[in-house]
Structure formats: C-alpha cells, structure tokens
Amino acid sequence: MQANRQPFSTKLIEYFSKAQFFTVSALLHAVLILLLGGTVLVQNLKDIPDFTSEAGTLVNADPTVERPPEETVTLKTDTSLANTEVANVAMAPSTIAALTTTNPTPSSFSMPSTASTMPVMKSDTLKAPAQPKAPTTGTGLSKDIAKKISNFTAGWAVGGTASMSKPLKSREFVFTAYLAKYQGGDWDSTVRLEPDGRVWAGSLPNLLYIITKLSKKKINAGPQVQPLDLSSDEIFVKKPPFIWFTGHRDFKLTDKEVENLGEYLRRGGCIWGDSSLPGQRSRFDIAFRREMLRLVPDPNQPWKELPATHPIFTHAWYSEVKAVAPGVNFYDEPIYALMGYGGEIAVLYTANDYGDMWQFGIDEKGDIDLSRDEKKRMVAVNEEMWYRRNLYYRNIEPKALFDTYKFGTNIIIHLLTRWEEKLRNVPQMGN
C-alpha cells in the first residue's frame, strides 16, 4: 500500500494538468473583462418623467426635473439667398442619442415641376358675348328710342308730360299691372287662383287695391290681376308699366320669353322681381339675377344697389319713406337694379319677400283686414299664413304692413314717371 502512494507535488501537478482547459478559459474571460469593461455598448436614454397635472392647471412639470442648460448657436444663412445672419438663437441640447449612418452622403431625390404642364385659363372665355348697345345721347335718349318709349308709356299718366308741372299727389295715373306667368318655377307662389287659373286674391291684387284706396283713386289700378303669358304678344297690347315676377324655385326663360321681355324693356316697361324667400342665394334669387341679364342691353353690367338719393325716396308719393321697408322676418335688403336705355331702371329687384307681406291686406282704419266673402273665405288675408304668422312669418303687424304698402306705392310712382323728364329733353320731342 505504501509503495503505491504518490508524493503531494506529483498529485498537484497532475491536478493542474487536468484543469488546464478551465484555467485558460478563466484567464481569457478575465482579460476580456479588463479590456472591454470600460466601453459603453449602448448609451442609455435619459428617463424623462411623464407630464403630471393638478387641479386648476393644464400641465404641471415635475419640480425635480431641471431644465437642461441652453447653449448659444450662431446660424448663418446662405449668401446666395440673403446676406444676413441669424444670431444668438437659443437651442436646448437634445437628451436623445443621435442615430448616425456610415454613409453620410445626402440623397438627391427630386420631383419634376408641374408648372409647365398646367393649362392657362383665359378670363375672356368666361365672359358673355358682348351685345351692341342702343344708340343714346349720354344719359338721354336717341330720337327713335324716345319715340318708341313715348308711344308705349303715353297712357299711364292722365295728361301726359304736361301734367308734370302739378304737385305729384294732385296728378292722376291709370294703369294695369300683371303677374308674370313664366315657364317653370312657381310664379303663383304669393297669389290664390280660381280653378280656371284666374287670380282672385294675394299679393299683387292687395297691393293694387290698397294703393287705389289710399290715393282715393288718383293711382287707379285694377285690383283683379290676370297672369300674363310672357310668350304671347299680349304684353304689347296691355302696355303695363311693370310686370311682377316672384317665386321660390329655379327657372329658365324660353327663347320666346326672352325675345318678348327684351322688346318690352326697350319700349319702356320694367320688370319688378320679388323673391318669396327673403335674402340672397335662394334658388329664385340666383335664377332671377341670371335670367334678367339675358334681357338688358349690357349683359356684363353688375347689379346696382339704389342709394337713398334715388328718386324712389326723394321724389315719392309718400315723402316720409326715406329707406327700404323691412319685409318678412325683418329682412331689409336694398333695392337692386339693372339699367337699360338712357340709364333708367330696366329691371328692379326686391329681395325682402314683400309678396308674402302683401298676402295680409289692411283696411281703411289701418288694421289687418279679416273680412270674408260669401264662401267664407278670407278675402284680403291668406288664412293659412294668418295662423302661422308668429311661427314662419314674422314682422306681420299693421304698422309694418302699412310701411311696405307705402314703400310699394313709391316704387310704382317712380316706374310710372321715370321717363317723363328724359322724354321732354329729347329734341323735337317736347311739347
């Protein structure tokens, strides 16, 4: 047994020999740790606290987080664009590590310009074709046009131009006015029709009836208004001083209607439009403004607002009316007009829905007329509108109604007399 024992030194050498691989491995790890332990492989992002909010504040910053120091950076602009410097711009240093690339070459992406491929729009392609203007002498009239207008308007004022020397309220006028019956649209929106199509009540009948009553028949207009077919030649037989247009809807005049109405304006008549939807940009408003430009000598002229100095206000039957009377729902749009020969009104437009105001008649005492006929129908008032007057139709009360009737009277007086002074000033046309 003693002979087989090995010395301690021999056993130690044998042990390290067997552990050689482990030792080498341990030494290699130790070297690697010593060499690489000081290198930061990934830079940690700074932990920024979330926003916190307290009552009464929008955002309350964490008081433990300090604002990073600012540094001053001087920027210089490209001298090819401007020869100035932007200096002392405070820039906060970023707390997030920048990501870089091993290829710093910038990209050369570009987009081709489309400016050269865009079509050019010429403004003259949107203009209506120019029409020849009628011969005039400044704001006066040529002899031929004056003769045509004189023949058409001669019967409106009793005594003709010779009566101009009399005070306005002492003069007498006799005329017939008509409701325009045009193709399309709802031309009868403010009147009531009999089964045979005859107008028996509504806006224009009330207006003409009340004007006749208030003036004690010095402005004598038939209260029963027949709708006028604009495509017939009746317009040149009846010779009305104005034709009443109204409605809610879009419409387009036929070629025959345009032809007749254009000739009617050239002879001295006037179209009076009144929208049944007060204000601008309704379907009727757009259609009426568009279609009327087809009738006047200059289709490129703008619609004109009549000022307070216009004769409708200054040379009027009711001199106390100094401004436009408010209409349904208190709308008070100005009077709009298109001018015709001699600078006189060819088309007049009120956008305050007087037509629905005039579906409420007033009696001689100035009260709303609630009388009924033998068929128990309200004669002067649209019964359905009467019961809805505080819901859909406001400003329906005696004083407001009376103001609109006086305002309508002033308009009609101007349409009856607007040619007189110009006709007297045409050479060889005066008395």
Coordinates of C-alpha atoms in Angstrom, one line a residue:
M1 CA 0.0 0.0 0.0
Q2 CA 2.9 2.4 0.9
A3 CA 4.6 1.7 -2.4
N4 CA 1.5 3.0 -4.4
R5 CA 1.3 6.4 -2.7
Q6 CA 2.5 9.4 -4.8
P7 CA 4.2 12.4 -3.5
F8 CA 2.0 15.5 -2.9
S9 CA 3.8 17.5 -5.6
T10 CA 3.1 14.9 -8.2
K11 CA -0.6 14.9 -7.3
L12 CA -0.6 18.7 -7.6
I13 CA 1.0 18.7 -11.0
E14 CA -1.5 16.1 -12.2
Y15 CA -4.5 18.1 -10.9
F16 CA -3.4 21.4 -12.7
S17 CA -2.8 19.4 -15.8
K18 CA -6.4 18.2 -15.8
A19 CA -7.7 21.7 -15.0
Q20 CA -5.7 23.3 -17.8
F21 CA -8.7 24.0 -20.0
F22 CA -10.6 25.6 -17.2
T23 CA -7.7 27.8 -16.3
V24 CA -7.1 29.0 -19.8
S25 CA -10.8 29.8 -20.1
A26 CA -10.8 31.7 -16.9
L27 CA -7.8 33.7 -17.9
L28 CA -9.3 34.6 -21.3
H29 CA -12.5 35.9 -19.6
A30 CA -10.5 37.9 -17.2
V31 CA -8.6 39.6 -20.0
L32 CA -11.7 40.3 -21.9
I33 CA -13.4 41.9 -18.9
L34 CA -10.3 44.1 -18.3
L35 CA -10.1 45.2 -21.9
L36 CA -13.8 45.8 -22.7
G37 CA -15.4 46.6 -19.3
G38 CA -14.9 50.3 -19.7
T39 CA -16.7 50.6 -23.2
V40 CA -20.4 51.6 -23.3
L41 CA -22.0 49.5 -25.9
V42 CA -25.5 51.3 -25.7
Q43 CA -26.0 54.8 -24.4
N44 CA -29.0 54.8 -22.0
L45 CA -31.7 57.3 -22.8
K46 CA -32.4 59.7 -20.0
D47 CA -35.6 58.8 -18.2
I48 CA -37.9 61.8 -18.7
P49 CA -40.8 61.8 -16.3
D50 CA -44.4 61.8 -17.6
F51 CA -46.5 65.0 -17.6
T52 CA -48.5 65.4 -14.4
S53 CA -51.5 67.6 -13.8
E54 CA -53.0 69.0 -10.8
A55 CA -56.4 70.7 -10.2
G56 CA -56.5 74.2 -11.7
T57 CA -53.5 73.7 -14.0
L58 CA -53.1 72.3 -17.5
V59 CA -49.6 70.8 -17.2
N60 CA -47.5 70.8 -14.0
A61 CA -43.9 70.0 -14.7
D62 CA -42.1 67.7 -12.2
P63 CA -40.1 70.1 -9.9
T64 CA -37.3 67.6 -9.6
V65 CA -36.5 67.7 -13.3
E66 CA -34.2 70.6 -14.1
R67 CA -34.3 72.5 -17.4
P68 CA -31.3 71.5 -19.5
P69 CA -28.8 74.3 -19.9
E70 CA -29.1 76.4 -23.1
E71 CA -26.3 77.0 -25.4
T72 CA -25.9 79.7 -28.0
V73 CA -25.7 78.7 -31.6
T74 CA -25.0 81.1 -34.4
L75 CA -26.6 80.3 -37.8
K76 CA -25.6 81.9 -41.0
T77 CA -27.8 81.8 -44.0
D78 CA -26.7 81.0 -47.5
T79 CA -25.3 84.2 -49.0
S80 CA -26.9 83.3 -52.3
L81 CA -30.4 83.8 -50.7
A82 CA -29.7 86.5 -48.3
N83 CA -26.8 88.4 -46.9
T84 CA -27.9 88.4 -43.3
E85 CA -27.2 86.4 -40.1
V86 CA -29.5 84.8 -37.6
A87 CA -27.5 85.2 -34.3
N88 CA -27.9 84.2 -30.7
V89 CA -30.7 81.7 -31.3
A90 CA -31.2 79.7 -28.0
M91 CA -31.2 76.0 -28.7
A92 CA -31.8 73.3 -26.0
P93 CA -29.4 70.4 -26.3
S94 CA -31.1 67.1 -27.2
T95 CA -31.3 64.4 -24.5
I96 CA -31.7 61.7 -27.0
A97 CA -28.8 59.9 -28.6
A98 CA -28.4 60.7 -32.3
L99 CA -28.5 57.9 -34.8
T100 CA -25.9 58.1 -37.4
T101 CA -25.1 56.3 -40.6
T102 CA -21.9 55.0 -42.0
N103 CA -22.8 56.6 -45.4
P104 CA -23.4 60.4 -44.8
T105 CA -23.9 61.1 -48.5
P106 CA -27.2 63.1 -48.8
S107 CA -29.9 61.8 -51.1
S108 CA -30.6 63.5 -54.3
F109 CA -34.4 62.9 -54.5
S110 CA -36.3 65.5 -56.6
M111 CA -39.8 65.9 -58.0
P112 CA -40.3 67.2 -61.6
S113 CA -42.1 70.6 -61.8
T114 CA -45.7 70.5 -63.0
A115 CA -46.0 74.2 -63.6
S116 CA -45.2 73.9 -67.3
T117 CA -48.0 71.3 -67.8
M118 CA -50.8 73.3 -66.1
P119 CA -53.3 74.8 -68.7
V120 CA -53.6 78.5 -68.7
M121 CA -57.2 79.8 -68.1
K122 CA -58.1 82.9 -70.0
S123 CA -60.6 85.2 -68.3
D124 CA -62.2 86.2 -71.6
T125 CA -63.5 82.7 -72.1
L126 CA -65.9 83.2 -69.1
K127 CA -67.4 86.4 -70.3
A128 CA -70.7 86.6 -72.1
P129 CA -70.5 87.7 -75.7
A130 CA -70.8 91.4 -76.0
Q131 CA -74.0 92.8 -77.4
P132 CA -74.4 96.1 -79.2
K133 CA -75.7 98.9 -77.1
A134 CA -78.6 101.0 -78.2
P135 CA -77.8 104.5 -79.5
T136 CA -78.2 107.1 -76.8
T137 CA -77.2 110.7 -76.2
G138 CA -75.3 110.4 -73.0
T139 CA -77.8 109.7 -70.3
G140 CA -80.5 110.8 -72.6
L141 CA -82.3 109.0 -75.4
S142 CA -82.0 108.9 -79.2
K143 CA -85.0 110.2 -81.1
D144 CA -86.0 106.8 -82.3
I145 CA -85.9 105.2 -78.9
A146 CA -87.6 108.2 -77.3
K147 CA -90.5 107.9 -79.8
K148 CA -90.9 104.2 -79.1
I149 CA -91.0 104.8 -75.3
S150 CA -93.3 107.7 -75.6
N151 CA -95.8 105.6 -77.6
F152 CA -95.7 102.8 -75.1
T153 CA -96.0 104.9 -71.9
A154 CA -98.3 107.7 -73.0
G155 CA -101.4 106.3 -71.3
W156 CA -100.0 105.8 -67.8
A157 CA -100.3 109.4 -66.6
V158 CA -103.5 111.4 -67.2
G159 CA -102.5 114.5 -69.1
G160 CA -99.1 113.0 -70.1
T161 CA -95.9 115.0 -69.6
A162 CA -98.0 118.2 -69.5
S163 CA -99.2 117.2 -66.0
M164 CA -95.6 117.2 -64.7
S165 CA -96.0 120.8 -63.5
K166 CA -98.6 119.8 -61.0
P167 CA -97.8 118.6 -57.5
L168 CA -97.3 114.9 -57.5
K169 CA -100.2 114.0 -55.3
S170 CA -102.6 116.0 -57.4
R171 CA -101.8 114.0 -60.5
E172 CA -103.7 111.0 -61.7
F173 CA -102.4 107.7 -63.1
V174 CA -104.3 104.8 -64.8
F175 CA -102.6 101.5 -65.5
T176 CA -102.8 97.8 -65.3
A177 CA -100.1 95.6 -63.8
Y178 CA -99.6 91.9 -64.4
L179 CA -98.2 88.9 -62.6
A180 CA -95.6 87.1 -64.9
K181 CA -96.7 83.6 -65.9
Y182 CA -93.3 82.2 -66.9
Q183 CA -92.4 78.6 -67.9
G184 CA -91.0 76.6 -64.9
G185 CA -90.9 77.7 -61.3
D186 CA -93.8 78.6 -59.0
W187 CA -94.8 82.0 -60.4
D188 CA -98.1 81.9 -58.5
S189 CA -96.5 81.4 -55.0
T190 CA -98.0 84.6 -53.5
V191 CA -101.4 84.7 -55.1
R192 CA -104.5 82.5 -54.9
L193 CA -106.0 81.2 -58.1
E194 CA -109.5 80.2 -59.1
P195 CA -110.0 76.7 -60.7
D196 CA -109.9 78.4 -64.1
G197 CA -106.5 79.9 -63.4
R198 CA -107.7 83.5 -62.7
V199 CA -106.0 85.3 -59.8
W200 CA -108.6 86.3 -57.2
A201 CA -106.5 87.2 -54.2
G202 CA -103.0 87.6 -52.9
S203 CA -100.0 89.9 -53.1
L204 CA -100.4 91.9 -56.3
P205 CA -104.2 92.2 -56.0
N206 CA -103.8 93.5 -52.5
L207 CA -101.1 96.0 -53.4
L208 CA -103.1 97.5 -56.3
Y209 CA -106.3 97.6 -54.4
I210 CA -104.8 99.3 -51.4
I211 CA -102.9 101.8 -53.5
T212 CA -106.1 102.7 -55.2
K213 CA -107.9 103.1 -51.9
L214 CA -105.2 105.1 -50.1
S215 CA -104.8 107.5 -53.1
K216 CA -108.5 108.0 -53.5
K217 CA -108.3 106.6 -57.0
K218 CA -105.6 109.0 -58.1
I219 CA -103.4 106.0 -58.7
N220 CA -106.0 103.9 -60.4
A221 CA -105.0 100.3 -60.8
G222 CA -107.4 97.4 -61.4
P223 CA -107.4 95.2 -58.3
Q224 CA -108.1 92.0 -60.3
V225 CA -104.8 90.9 -61.9
Q226 CA -104.7 88.4 -64.7
P227 CA -101.5 86.3 -65.1
L228 CA -99.6 87.4 -68.2
D229 CA -98.3 84.7 -70.6
L230 CA -94.8 86.0 -71.4
S231 CA -94.6 84.1 -74.6
S232 CA -97.7 85.9 -76.1
D233 CA -97.9 89.3 -77.7
E234 CA -100.5 90.4 -75.1
I235 CA -97.7 92.2 -73.3
F236 CA -97.5 94.8 -76.1
V237 CA -101.3 95.3 -76.2
K238 CA -101.8 95.8 -72.5
K239 CA -98.7 98.0 -72.0
P240 CA -98.2 97.5 -68.3
P241 CA -95.7 99.9 -66.6
F242 CA -94.3 96.8 -64.8
I243 CA -94.6 93.0 -64.7
W244 CA -94.4 91.3 -61.4
F245 CA -92.0 88.3 -61.1
T246 CA -92.0 86.1 -57.9
G247 CA -91.4 82.6 -56.8
H248 CA -89.2 80.2 -54.7
R249 CA -87.7 78.0 -57.3
D250 CA -85.1 78.0 -60.1
F251 CA -86.4 78.7 -63.6
K252 CA -85.1 79.5 -67.1
L253 CA -86.9 81.7 -69.6
T254 CA -87.6 80.3 -73.0
D255 CA -86.2 82.0 -76.1
K256 CA -89.6 83.4 -76.9
E257 CA -90.0 84.8 -73.4
V258 CA -86.5 86.4 -73.6
E259 CA -87.4 87.9 -77.0
N260 CA -90.7 89.4 -75.8
L261 CA -89.4 90.7 -72.5
G262 CA -86.3 92.2 -74.1
E263 CA -88.6 94.2 -76.5
Y264 CA -90.9 95.1 -73.6
L265 CA -87.9 96.7 -71.8
R266 CA -86.8 98.5 -74.9
R267 CA -90.2 100.1 -75.2
G268 CA -90.0 101.5 -71.7
G269 CA -91.5 98.8 -69.5
C270 CA -90.0 97.4 -66.3
I271 CA -89.7 94.0 -64.7
W272 CA -90.1 94.0 -60.9
G273 CA -88.9 90.9 -59.2
D274 CA -89.6 90.0 -55.6
S275 CA -88.2 86.8 -54.1
S276 CA -90.6 84.6 -52.0
L277 CA -87.6 83.5 -50.0
P278 CA -86.1 86.7 -48.3
G279 CA -82.4 87.3 -48.6
Q280 CA -79.8 86.3 -51.1
R281 CA -78.6 83.0 -52.6
S282 CA -82.0 81.3 -52.7
R283 CA -82.9 79.4 -55.9
F284 CA -85.2 82.1 -57.1
D285 CA -82.6 84.8 -56.3
I286 CA -79.9 83.1 -58.3
A287 CA -82.2 82.3 -61.2
F288 CA -83.8 85.8 -61.4
R289 CA -80.4 87.6 -61.4
R290 CA -79.1 85.2 -64.0
E291 CA -82.1 85.3 -66.4
M292 CA -82.6 89.1 -66.2
L293 CA -79.1 89.7 -67.6
R294 CA -80.3 88.0 -70.8
L295 CA -82.7 90.8 -71.4
V296 CA -80.8 94.1 -70.9
P297 CA -78.6 95.8 -73.5
D298 CA -75.4 95.2 -71.5
P299 CA -75.3 91.6 -70.1
N300 CA -72.0 92.2 -68.4
Q301 CA -73.2 95.0 -66.1
P302 CA -73.4 94.4 -62.4
W303 CA -76.5 94.6 -60.3
K304 CA -76.7 98.1 -58.8
E305 CA -77.9 99.0 -55.3
L306 CA -80.1 102.1 -55.4
P307 CA -78.9 104.8 -52.9
A308 CA -81.0 106.8 -50.5
T309 CA -80.7 109.7 -53.0
H310 CA -82.6 107.8 -55.7
P311 CA -86.0 109.4 -56.8
I312 CA -87.8 106.4 -55.3
F313 CA -87.0 108.0 -52.0
T314 CA -86.7 111.7 -52.9
H315 CA -89.5 112.2 -55.5
A316 CA -92.1 110.0 -53.9
W317 CA -95.8 109.8 -53.2
Y318 CA -95.0 109.2 -49.5
S319 CA -92.1 111.6 -48.8
E320 CA -91.8 110.2 -45.2
V321 CA -90.5 106.9 -46.6
K322 CA -86.7 107.5 -46.6
A323 CA -85.4 103.9 -46.6
V324 CA -86.3 100.4 -47.6
A325 CA -89.2 99.0 -45.6
P326 CA -88.3 95.7 -43.8
G327 CA -90.1 92.7 -45.2
V328 CA -90.8 89.2 -44.0
N329 CA -88.7 88.3 -40.9
F330 CA -87.4 91.8 -40.8
Y331 CA -85.2 91.4 -44.0
D332 CA -84.1 94.8 -45.3
E333 CA -82.0 94.1 -48.4
P334 CA -81.5 97.2 -50.6
I335 CA -83.3 97.7 -53.9
Y336 CA -81.2 96.1 -56.7
A337 CA -81.5 97.2 -60.3
L338 CA -80.2 96.7 -63.9
M339 CA -80.1 99.7 -66.0
G340 CA -81.4 100.0 -69.6
Y341 CA -81.6 102.7 -72.2
G342 CA -80.9 106.2 -71.0
G343 CA -79.5 105.0 -67.7
E344 CA -83.0 104.2 -66.4
I345 CA -84.1 101.2 -64.5
A346 CA -85.0 98.2 -66.7
V347 CA -85.2 95.5 -64.0
L348 CA -85.9 96.2 -60.3
Y349 CA -85.4 93.6 -57.7
T350 CA -86.6 93.5 -54.0
A351 CA -85.3 90.5 -52.0
N352 CA -87.3 91.1 -48.9
D353 CA -90.4 89.0 -49.8
Y354 CA -92.9 91.8 -49.9
G355 CA -95.2 89.4 -51.8
D356 CA -95.8 87.4 -48.6
M357 CA -96.2 90.7 -46.6
W358 CA -98.9 91.7 -49.1
Q359 CA -100.8 88.5 -48.6
F360 CA -102.0 90.4 -45.5
G361 CA -104.3 93.2 -46.5
I362 CA -105.2 96.2 -44.4
D363 CA -108.4 98.1 -44.2
E364 CA -109.1 101.8 -44.2
K365 CA -108.6 102.0 -40.5
G366 CA -105.1 100.6 -40.8
D367 CA -105.9 97.2 -39.2
I368 CA -105.4 93.8 -40.8
D369 CA -108.4 93.0 -43.0
L370 CA -110.0 89.8 -41.8
S371 CA -113.2 90.1 -43.9
R372 CA -114.7 87.1 -45.6
D373 CA -116.7 86.6 -48.8
E374 CA -119.9 84.7 -49.4
K375 CA -117.9 81.4 -49.5
K376 CA -116.5 82.1 -46.0
R377 CA -113.0 82.7 -47.5
M378 CA -110.7 85.4 -46.2
V379 CA -110.6 87.9 -49.0
A380 CA -107.5 90.0 -48.1
V381 CA -105.5 87.5 -46.0
N382 CA -104.1 84.1 -46.7
E383 CA -105.8 82.1 -44.0
E384 CA -103.0 79.5 -43.7
M385 CA -100.4 82.2 -43.3
W386 CA -102.5 84.1 -40.8
Y387 CA -102.4 81.1 -38.3
R388 CA -98.6 80.8 -38.9
R389 CA -97.8 84.4 -38.7
N390 CA -95.8 84.2 -35.5
L391 CA -94.1 80.9 -36.4
Y392 CA -92.8 81.2 -40.0
Y393 CA -93.8 84.8 -40.9
R394 CA -92.7 87.5 -38.6
N395 CA -93.0 91.2 -38.8
I396 CA -96.7 90.8 -39.7
E397 CA -98.3 93.6 -37.8
P398 CA -100.3 96.6 -39.0
K399 CA -97.6 99.3 -38.9
A400 CA -95.0 97.1 -40.7
L401 CA -97.6 96.1 -43.3
F402 CA -98.6 99.7 -43.9
D403 CA -95.0 100.7 -44.3
T404 CA -94.5 98.2 -47.0
Y405 CA -97.6 99.3 -48.9
K406 CA -96.3 102.9 -48.8
F407 CA -92.9 101.7 -50.0
G408 CA -94.5 99.8 -52.8
T409 CA -96.5 102.9 -53.8
N410 CA -93.3 104.9 -54.1
I411 CA -91.8 102.3 -56.3
I412 CA -94.8 102.2 -58.6
I413 CA -94.9 106.0 -58.8
H414 CA -91.3 106.1 -59.9
L415 CA -91.9 103.4 -62.6
L416 CA -94.9 105.4 -63.9
T417 CA -93.0 108.7 -64.1
R418 CA -89.3 107.8 -64.7
W419 CA -89.3 108.5 -68.4
E420 CA -91.1 111.9 -68.3
E421 CA -88.1 114.2 -67.8
K422 CA -86.0 112.4 -70.4
L423 CA -88.7 112.5 -73.0
R424 CA -89.2 116.2 -72.5
N425 CA -85.4 116.8 -73.1
V426 CA -85.2 114.9 -76.4
P427 CA -85.0 117.5 -79.2
Q428 CA -88.3 117.8 -81.1
M429 CA -90.0 115.5 -78.5
G430 CA -91.1 118.2 -76.0
N431 CA -94.5 120.0 -76.0

